């Protein structure tokens, strides 16, 4: 039987792993972009690229690569 | 015997209303092929999941001598009591008494088995008393079933009576004070007038003079399960999608303990959904957690007699209404036994 200590108080319940430095930096930069540049996809791509925060392959973000990466990271 | 019709109104009020659905624990607390002991509505239960995922919930009590079935063995489609090997099926029927094959316990349904459902990552169960074993009609909270909406569950266990957890949700004004130093509830006026507005499924408790700024309204929904709906604005850093909502519900564990369920939800699709989920997992979930901890710390520190000798004011109408409703229901569920 599963033992169940009381109380269950877990800060992180949606993660499957501790975010990598890359994921931390990308998330923090996204928050900055959303705050300063806007909420449209074009704003986001421009905002990330102008801050030199690139896609994992080192290339500048495109709408396509950003959608794919968010789908991977947000699943 | 579980959830007796002879329970007093005080006992029902303290340990949770019967004849309705309650959330129990998150679904992933019971892995395929596993069992888990849980306490709910002041009673001991066994959650039992077959390897194909099918879930059942039994009173945690062997019908032979009363030993906890949760100490027994998972036999795939049955549980065998550790004490004398009595085997109980997932619907509560005794399938075998190994010590005396053919004895008259065999084939009898002697263990209470509760109807269960799973929704949005949580196990829900119907807690009927002896006079109401058939499950009440259940309408799931719409933000949890709407394909346009993305909910993420947060579950926590608090050392507070279940009523205090619910009252906290029907008290939006605490947001501007208790949560003032948070990422979402820093804004808005700290004075307000509230009103109650009836709905077909419960009632709204809402500010008359402010909307979309802080925790400005809450709807109590009674749809076979009690839950609340509310929204809280996000700062621009959370990206597109606007405010996030919360579906809140509580499992009355016993008179002093509660399992709280908060589904944070947002009306987002496509890259907006994925981005919110990524930010949530990486940064936002921790901030939400800190807000929830403020509630826990406050509620756990409340004296046991906090709801005696209060001096309430206009902001407490939502709480007063909730208490009356729950008190009346506890009395009628108890009186039903006398009738």
PDB file of C-alpha atoms in Angstrom, chain A residues 25-55 58-61:
ATOM      1  CA  UNK A  25      16.261  31.978 -18.808  1.00  0.00           C
ATOM      2  CA  UNK A  26      13.681  31.513 -21.536  1.00  0.00           C
ATOM      3  CA  UNK A  27      10.784  31.775 -19.065  1.00  0.00           C
ATOM      4  CA  UNK A  28      12.191  34.870 -17.369  1.00  0.00           C
ATOM      5  CA  UNK A  29      12.813  36.529 -20.714  1.00  0.00           C
ATOM      6  CA  UNK A  30       9.304  35.688 -21.903  1.00  0.00           C
ATOM      7  CA  UNK A  31       7.864  37.413 -18.832  1.00  0.00           C
ATOM      8  CA  UNK A  32       9.937  40.484 -19.621  1.00  0.00           C
ATOM      9  CA  UNK A  33       8.864  40.432 -23.267  1.00  0.00           C
ATOM     10  CA  UNK A  34       5.189  40.060 -22.330  1.00  0.00           C
ATOM     11  CA  UNK A  35       5.529  42.972 -19.925  1.00  0.00           C
ATOM     12  CA  UNK A  36       7.443  45.342 -22.197  1.00  0.00           C
ATOM     13  CA  UNK A  37       6.786  44.318 -25.806  1.00  0.00           C
ATOM     14  CA  UNK A  38       3.255  42.901 -26.005  1.00  0.00           C
ATOM     15  CA  UNK A  39       1.264  39.710 -26.217  1.00  0.00           C
ATOM     16  CA  UNK A  40       1.166  39.002 -29.969  1.00  0.00           C
ATOM     17  CA  UNK A  41       3.257  36.164 -31.347  1.00  0.00           C
ATOM     18  CA  UNK A  42       5.204  38.613 -33.534  1.00  0.00           C
ATOM     19  CA  UNK A  43       6.016  40.711 -30.430  1.00  0.00           C
ATOM     20  CA  UNK A  44       7.322  37.623 -28.685  1.00  0.00           C
ATOM     21  CA  UNK A  45       9.577  36.517 -31.563  1.00  0.00           C
ATOM     22  CA  UNK A  46      10.961  40.021 -31.968  1.00  0.00           C
ATOM     23  CA  UNK A  47      11.402  40.467 -28.214  1.00  0.00           C
ATOM     24  CA  UNK A  48      13.301  37.212 -27.738  1.00  0.00           C
ATOM     25  CA  UNK A  49      15.548  37.742 -30.741  1.00  0.00           C
ATOM     26  CA  UNK A  50      16.360  41.351 -29.851  1.00  0.00           C
ATOM     27  CA  UNK A  51      17.482  40.130 -26.419  1.00  0.00           C
ATOM     28  CA  UNK A  52      19.765  37.543 -28.025  1.00  0.00           C
ATOM     29  CA  UNK A  53      17.851  34.702 -26.345  1.00  0.00           C
ATOM     30  CA  UNK A  54      17.945  32.143 -29.094  1.00  0.00           C
ATOM     31  CA  UNK A  55      16.318  28.827 -29.861  1.00  0.00           C
ATOM     32  CA  UNK A  58      21.370  28.697 -31.602  1.00  0.00           C
ATOM     33  CA  UNK A  59      19.311  30.125 -34.428  1.00  0.00           C
ATOM     34  CA  UNK A  60      17.025  33.148 -34.057  1.00  0.00           C
ATOM     35  CA  UNK A  61      13.439  32.212 -33.204  1.00  0.00           C
TER      36      UNK A  61
END
